[in-house]
Coordinates of C-alpha atoms and ligand atoms in Angstrom, one line a residue:
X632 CA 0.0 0.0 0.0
X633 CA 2.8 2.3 1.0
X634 CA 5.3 3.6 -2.1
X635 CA 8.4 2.0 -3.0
X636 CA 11.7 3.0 -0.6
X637 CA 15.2 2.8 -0.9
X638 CA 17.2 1.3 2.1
X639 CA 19.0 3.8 4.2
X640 CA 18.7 2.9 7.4
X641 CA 18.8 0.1 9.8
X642 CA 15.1 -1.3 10.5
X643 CA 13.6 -1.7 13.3
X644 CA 15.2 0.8 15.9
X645 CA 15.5 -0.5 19.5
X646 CA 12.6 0.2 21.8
X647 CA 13.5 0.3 25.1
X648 CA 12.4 0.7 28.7
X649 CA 14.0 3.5 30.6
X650 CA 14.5 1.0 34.1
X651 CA 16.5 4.1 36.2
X652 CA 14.5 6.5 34.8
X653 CA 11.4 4.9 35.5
X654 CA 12.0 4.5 39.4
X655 CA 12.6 8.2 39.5
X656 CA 9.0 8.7 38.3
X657 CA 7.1 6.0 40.4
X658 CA 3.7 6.6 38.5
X659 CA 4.9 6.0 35.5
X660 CA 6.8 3.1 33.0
X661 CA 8.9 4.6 30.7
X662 CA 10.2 3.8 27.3
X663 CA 12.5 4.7 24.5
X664 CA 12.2 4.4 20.8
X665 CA 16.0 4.8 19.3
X666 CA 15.6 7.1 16.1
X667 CA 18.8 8.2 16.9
X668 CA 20.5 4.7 15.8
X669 CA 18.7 4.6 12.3
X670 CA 22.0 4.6 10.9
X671 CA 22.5 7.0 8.4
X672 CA 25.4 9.0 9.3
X673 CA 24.9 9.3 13.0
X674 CA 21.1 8.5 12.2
X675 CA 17.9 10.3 13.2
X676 CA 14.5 10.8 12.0
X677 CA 14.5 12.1 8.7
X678 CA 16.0 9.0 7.7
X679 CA 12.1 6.9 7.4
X680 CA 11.4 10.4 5.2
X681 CA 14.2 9.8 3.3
X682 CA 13.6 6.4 1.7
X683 CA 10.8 7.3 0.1
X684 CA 11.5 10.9 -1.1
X685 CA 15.1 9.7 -2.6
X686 CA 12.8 6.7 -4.0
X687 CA 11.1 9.2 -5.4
X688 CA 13.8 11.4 -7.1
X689 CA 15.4 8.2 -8.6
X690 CA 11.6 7.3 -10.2
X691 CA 11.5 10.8 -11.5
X692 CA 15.0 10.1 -13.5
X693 CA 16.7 13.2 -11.1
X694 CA 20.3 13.4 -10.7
X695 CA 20.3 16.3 -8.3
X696 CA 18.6 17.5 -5.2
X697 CA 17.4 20.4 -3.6
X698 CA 16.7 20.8 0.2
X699 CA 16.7 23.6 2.9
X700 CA 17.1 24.4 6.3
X701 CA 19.1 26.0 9.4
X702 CA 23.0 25.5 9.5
X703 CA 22.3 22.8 12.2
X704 CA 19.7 20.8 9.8
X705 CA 19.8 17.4 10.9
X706 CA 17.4 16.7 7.9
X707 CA 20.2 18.3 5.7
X708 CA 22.9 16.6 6.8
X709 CA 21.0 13.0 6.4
X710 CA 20.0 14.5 2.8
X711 CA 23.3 15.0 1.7
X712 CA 24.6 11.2 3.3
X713 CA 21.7 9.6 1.6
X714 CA 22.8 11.6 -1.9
X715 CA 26.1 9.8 -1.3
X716 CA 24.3 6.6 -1.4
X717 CA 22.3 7.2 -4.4
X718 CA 24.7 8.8 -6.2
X719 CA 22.6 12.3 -6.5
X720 CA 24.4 15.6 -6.4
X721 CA 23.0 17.6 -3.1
X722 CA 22.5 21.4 -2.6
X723 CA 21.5 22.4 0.6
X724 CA 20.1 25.8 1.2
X725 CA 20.8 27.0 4.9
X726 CA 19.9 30.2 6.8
X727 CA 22.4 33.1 7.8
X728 CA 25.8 33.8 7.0
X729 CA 28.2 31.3 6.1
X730 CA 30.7 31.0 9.4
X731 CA 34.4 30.6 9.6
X732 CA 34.4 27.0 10.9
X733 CA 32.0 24.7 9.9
X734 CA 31.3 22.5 12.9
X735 CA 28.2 20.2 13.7
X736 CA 25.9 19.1 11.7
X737 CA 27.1 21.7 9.2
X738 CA 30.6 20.4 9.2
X739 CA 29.2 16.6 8.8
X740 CA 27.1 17.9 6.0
X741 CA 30.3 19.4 3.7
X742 CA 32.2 16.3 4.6
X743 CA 29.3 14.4 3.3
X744 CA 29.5 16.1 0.0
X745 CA 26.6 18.4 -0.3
X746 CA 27.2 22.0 -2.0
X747 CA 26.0 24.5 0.7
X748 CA 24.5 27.8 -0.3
X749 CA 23.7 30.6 2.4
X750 CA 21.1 32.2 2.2
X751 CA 20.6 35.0 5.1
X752 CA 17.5 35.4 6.6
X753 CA 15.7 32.8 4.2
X754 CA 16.1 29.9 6.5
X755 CA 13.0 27.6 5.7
X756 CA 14.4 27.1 1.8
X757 CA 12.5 30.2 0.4
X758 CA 14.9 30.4 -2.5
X759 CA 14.9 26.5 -3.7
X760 CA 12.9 27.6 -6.9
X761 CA 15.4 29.8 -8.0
X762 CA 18.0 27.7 -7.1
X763 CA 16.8 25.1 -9.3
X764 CA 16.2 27.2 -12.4
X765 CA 20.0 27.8 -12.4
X766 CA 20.3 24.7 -12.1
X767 CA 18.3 23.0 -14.7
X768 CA 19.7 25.7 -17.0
X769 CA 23.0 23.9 -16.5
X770 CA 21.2 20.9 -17.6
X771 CA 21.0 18.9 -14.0
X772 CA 17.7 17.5 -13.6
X773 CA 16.4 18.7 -9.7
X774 CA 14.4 17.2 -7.2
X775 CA 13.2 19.6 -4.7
X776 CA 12.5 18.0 -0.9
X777 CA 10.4 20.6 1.4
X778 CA 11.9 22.1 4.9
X779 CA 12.3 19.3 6.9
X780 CA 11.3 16.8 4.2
X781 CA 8.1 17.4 5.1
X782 CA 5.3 16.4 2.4
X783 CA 3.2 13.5 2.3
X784 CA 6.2 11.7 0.7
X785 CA 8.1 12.0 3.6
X786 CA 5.7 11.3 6.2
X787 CA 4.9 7.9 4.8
X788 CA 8.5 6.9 6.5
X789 CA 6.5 7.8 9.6
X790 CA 3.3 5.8 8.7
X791 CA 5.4 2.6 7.9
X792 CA 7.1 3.7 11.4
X793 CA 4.0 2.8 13.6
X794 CA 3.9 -0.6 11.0
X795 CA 6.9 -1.4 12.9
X796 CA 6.2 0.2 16.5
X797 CA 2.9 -2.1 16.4
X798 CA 5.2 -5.3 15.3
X799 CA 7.7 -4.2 18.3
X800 CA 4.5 -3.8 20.9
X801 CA 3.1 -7.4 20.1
X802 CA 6.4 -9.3 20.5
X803 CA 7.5 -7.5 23.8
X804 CA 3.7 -7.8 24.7
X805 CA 3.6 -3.8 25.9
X806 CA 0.6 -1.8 25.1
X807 CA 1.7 2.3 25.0
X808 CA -0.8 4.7 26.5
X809 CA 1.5 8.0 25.9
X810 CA 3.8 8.8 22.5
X811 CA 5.9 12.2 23.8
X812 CA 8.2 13.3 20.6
X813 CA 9.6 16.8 19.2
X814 CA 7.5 17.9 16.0
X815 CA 9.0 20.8 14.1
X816 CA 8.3 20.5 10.5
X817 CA 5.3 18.3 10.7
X818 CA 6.2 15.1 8.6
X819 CA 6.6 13.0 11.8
X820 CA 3.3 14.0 13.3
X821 CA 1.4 13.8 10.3
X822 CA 3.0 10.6 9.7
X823 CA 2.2 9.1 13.1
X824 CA -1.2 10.5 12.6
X825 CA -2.0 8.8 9.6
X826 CA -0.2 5.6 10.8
X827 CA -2.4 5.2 13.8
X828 CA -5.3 5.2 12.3
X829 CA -4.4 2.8 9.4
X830 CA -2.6 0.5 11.6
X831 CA -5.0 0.7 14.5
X832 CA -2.1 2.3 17.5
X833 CA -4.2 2.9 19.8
X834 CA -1.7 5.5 21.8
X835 CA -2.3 9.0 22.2
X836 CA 0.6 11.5 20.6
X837 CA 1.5 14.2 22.3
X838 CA 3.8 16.3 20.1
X839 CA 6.0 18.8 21.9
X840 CA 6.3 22.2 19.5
X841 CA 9.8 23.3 18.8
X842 CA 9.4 26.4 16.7
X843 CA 7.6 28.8 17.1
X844 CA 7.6 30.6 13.9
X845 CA 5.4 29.7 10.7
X846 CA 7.0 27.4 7.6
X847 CA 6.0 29.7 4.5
X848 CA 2.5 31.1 5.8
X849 CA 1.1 28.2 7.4
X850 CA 1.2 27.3 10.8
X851 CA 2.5 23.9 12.2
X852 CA -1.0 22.8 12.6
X853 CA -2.1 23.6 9.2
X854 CA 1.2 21.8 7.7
X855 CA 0.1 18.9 9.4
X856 CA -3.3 18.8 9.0
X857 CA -2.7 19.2 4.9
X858 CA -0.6 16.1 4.4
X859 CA -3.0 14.1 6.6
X860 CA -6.1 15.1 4.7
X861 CA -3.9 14.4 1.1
X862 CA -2.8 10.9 2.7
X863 CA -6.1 10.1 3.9
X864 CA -7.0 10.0 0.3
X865 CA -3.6 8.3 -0.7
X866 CA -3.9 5.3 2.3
X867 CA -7.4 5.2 1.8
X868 CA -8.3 5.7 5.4
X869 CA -10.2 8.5 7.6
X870 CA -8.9 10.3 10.6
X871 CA -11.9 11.8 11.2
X872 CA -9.8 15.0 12.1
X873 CA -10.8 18.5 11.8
X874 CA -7.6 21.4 12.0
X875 CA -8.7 22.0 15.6
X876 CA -8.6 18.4 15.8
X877 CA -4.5 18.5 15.3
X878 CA -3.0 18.7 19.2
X879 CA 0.6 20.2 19.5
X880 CA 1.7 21.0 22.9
X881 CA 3.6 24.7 22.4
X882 CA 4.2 25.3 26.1
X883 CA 8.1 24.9 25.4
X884 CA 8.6 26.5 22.6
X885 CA 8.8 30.3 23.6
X886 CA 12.6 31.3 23.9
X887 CA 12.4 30.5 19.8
X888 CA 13.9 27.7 17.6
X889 CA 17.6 26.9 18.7
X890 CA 17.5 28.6 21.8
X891 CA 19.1 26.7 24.7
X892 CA 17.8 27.4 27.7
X893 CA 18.4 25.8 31.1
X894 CA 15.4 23.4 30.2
X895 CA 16.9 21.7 27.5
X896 CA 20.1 21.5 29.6
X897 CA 18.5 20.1 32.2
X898 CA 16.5 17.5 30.3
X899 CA 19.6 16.3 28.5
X900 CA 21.6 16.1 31.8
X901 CA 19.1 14.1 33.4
X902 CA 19.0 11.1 30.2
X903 CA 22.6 11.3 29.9
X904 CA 23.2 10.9 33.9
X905 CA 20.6 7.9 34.3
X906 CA 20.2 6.5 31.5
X907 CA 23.7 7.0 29.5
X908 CA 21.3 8.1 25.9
X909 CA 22.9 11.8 24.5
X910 CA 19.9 13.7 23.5
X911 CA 19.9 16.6 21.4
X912 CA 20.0 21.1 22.0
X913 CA 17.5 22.3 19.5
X914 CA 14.7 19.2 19.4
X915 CA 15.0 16.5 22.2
X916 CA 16.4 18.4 24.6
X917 CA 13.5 20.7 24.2
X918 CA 10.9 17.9 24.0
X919 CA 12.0 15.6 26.7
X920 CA 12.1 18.5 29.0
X921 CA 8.4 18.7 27.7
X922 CA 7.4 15.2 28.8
X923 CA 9.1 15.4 31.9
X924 CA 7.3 18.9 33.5
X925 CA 4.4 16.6 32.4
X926 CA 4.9 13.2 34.0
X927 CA 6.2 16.0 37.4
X928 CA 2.8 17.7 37.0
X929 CA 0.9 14.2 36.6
X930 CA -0.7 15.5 33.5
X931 CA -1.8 12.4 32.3
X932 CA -3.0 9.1 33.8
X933 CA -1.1 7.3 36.8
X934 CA 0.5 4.2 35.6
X935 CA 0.4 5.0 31.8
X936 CA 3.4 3.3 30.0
X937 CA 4.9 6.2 28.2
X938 CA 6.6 6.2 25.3
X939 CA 9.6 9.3 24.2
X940 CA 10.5 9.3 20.7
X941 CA 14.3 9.8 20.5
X942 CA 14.6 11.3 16.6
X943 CA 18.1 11.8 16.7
X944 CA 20.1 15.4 16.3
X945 CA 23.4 14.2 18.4
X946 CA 25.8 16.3 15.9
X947 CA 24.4 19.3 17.0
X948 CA 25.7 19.1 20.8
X949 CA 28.9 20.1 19.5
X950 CA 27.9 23.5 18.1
X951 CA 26.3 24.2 21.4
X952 CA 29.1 23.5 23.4
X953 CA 29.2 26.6 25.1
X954 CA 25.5 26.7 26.3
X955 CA 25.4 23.2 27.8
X956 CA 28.7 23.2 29.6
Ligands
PLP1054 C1 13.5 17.2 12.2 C2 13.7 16.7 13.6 C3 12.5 16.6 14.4 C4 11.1 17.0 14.0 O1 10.6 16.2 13.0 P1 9.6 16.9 12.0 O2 9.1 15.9 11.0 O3 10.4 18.0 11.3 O4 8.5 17.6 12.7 C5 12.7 16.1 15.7 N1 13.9 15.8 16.1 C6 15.1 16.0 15.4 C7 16.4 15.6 16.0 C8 14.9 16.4 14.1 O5 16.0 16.6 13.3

């Protein structure tokens, strides 16, 4: 039912039960699904997207590709690995200035390959068109992948994600009440979204916001809500979902996208220190700190097994060296 993909990753990522963590927070079991180990040059979530948009740009006969985002882009930096793979030239567009070192993800992203343009204060890939009418001038043919890889293309890596959540619940016999992850783009959630309903997951998401900025007009609710209601008619399924319907918890997300504040430091700490897992500064710092203010404040229901999404972003630690030491 689900598109073609092309193998970049290693399939299925751990799931794991936080055991330290979890006698911290009596009320609560705690779990751990690995994103971070999918592989593809230090792994992370955009890796599911991946396989089918590169899929995608092979089917379509393109030899280059076009993508966009911050300096830090995770989902750049697995772009221009998976080009490696598949042979396709990469341009990443990426906000601001172009720095004297290149370090992080940034740094990983050159060394991958991947011909970096920067483009100011254009940091969600406002200039891709343009880029890729030079481009196709000089003959290349382009494939164009949205900020964060987020189109229904991409979030099918995250519907054929719950396939294999679902597989991993039935053999370790665990039902999840609770799915915390960082959503920032919207491909995940939407994914998830439309993943639940066709394979029947009965858990509730709770997406933690990141940014709080609009992507090109729309807001993160509307960007999700559009590629549910295209792959409802794609999948064949119904959410039954109105825009209001679309949750996203924004009560972390006001020092602004990249900031690192003493919550993310915290949150990272306290994995790191009981549980030896490196999260990320910019998305699961952020959202982990989100799920654990929650589980604190008893938010949701005593004994729920819980579920955090780790997607990844380790690279990124090493820019913000300064704030988390
Ligand atoms: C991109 C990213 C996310 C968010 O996923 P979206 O599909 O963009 O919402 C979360 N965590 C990390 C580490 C990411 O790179």
């Amino acid at each position: 039912m689900l598109d073609k993909k092309f193998d970049l990753g290693f399939f299925p990522t751990p799931l794991q039960k936080l055991k330290n963590l979890t006698d911290k927070f009596e009320d609560y079991n705690l779990y751990i699904k690995r994103d971070d180990h999918t592989g593809l040059a230090s792994g992370g979530n955009k890796t599911r997207k991946l396989e089918y948009l590169i899929q995608k740009a092979i089917d379509e006969g393109c030899d280059s590709v076009i993508t966009a985002g911050a300096q830090q882009s995770n989902h750049c930096r697995q772009t221009a690995a998976a080009c490696s793979i598949a042979g396709l030239q990469c341009h990443l567009l990426l906000g601001g200035d172009e720095p004297k070192v290149f370090d992080g993800n940034l740094l990983l992203s050159s060394i991958l390959g991947a011909t970096i343009h920067f483009t100011g204060d254009n940091r969600k890939g406002e200039d891709k068109e343009i880029l890729k009418a030079k481009l196709e001038k000089e003959g290349r043919k382009c494939f164009v992948i949205p900020y964060g890889g987020s189109n229904l293309t991409g979030a099918l890596g995250f519907v054929n994600a719950v396939k294999e959540l679902k597989e991993q619940l039935e053999q370790q016999k665990l039902d999840i009440d609770y799915i915390f992850f960082a959503s920032s783009s919207g491909g995940m959630q939407a994914g998830l979204t439309l993943g639940k309903e066709l394979y029947g997951l009965s858990s509730e998401l709770i997406p933690i916001n990141i940014d709080k900025d609009e992507t090109n007009g729309l807001s993160l609710e509307e960007v999700v809500y559009d590629i549910v209601k295209e792959g409802e008619e794609k999948l064949q399924v119904n959410t039954n979902l109105n825009l209001s319907d679309i949750s996203l918890n924004r009560a972390y997300d006001k020092d602004g996208y990249g900031v690192v504040t003493n919550n993310e430091r915290e949150a990272i700490n306290e994995l790191a220190r009981t549980e030896g897992i490196l999260l990320d500064p910019v998305y699961t710092g952020r959202a982990f700190y989100g799920m654990l203010d929650v589980l604190r404040q008893k938010n949701i229901l005593k004994g729920a097994n819980v579920l955090f999404w780790n997607t990844g972003g380790l690279p990124a630690v090493f820019k913000y060296a300064e704030e988390l030491n």
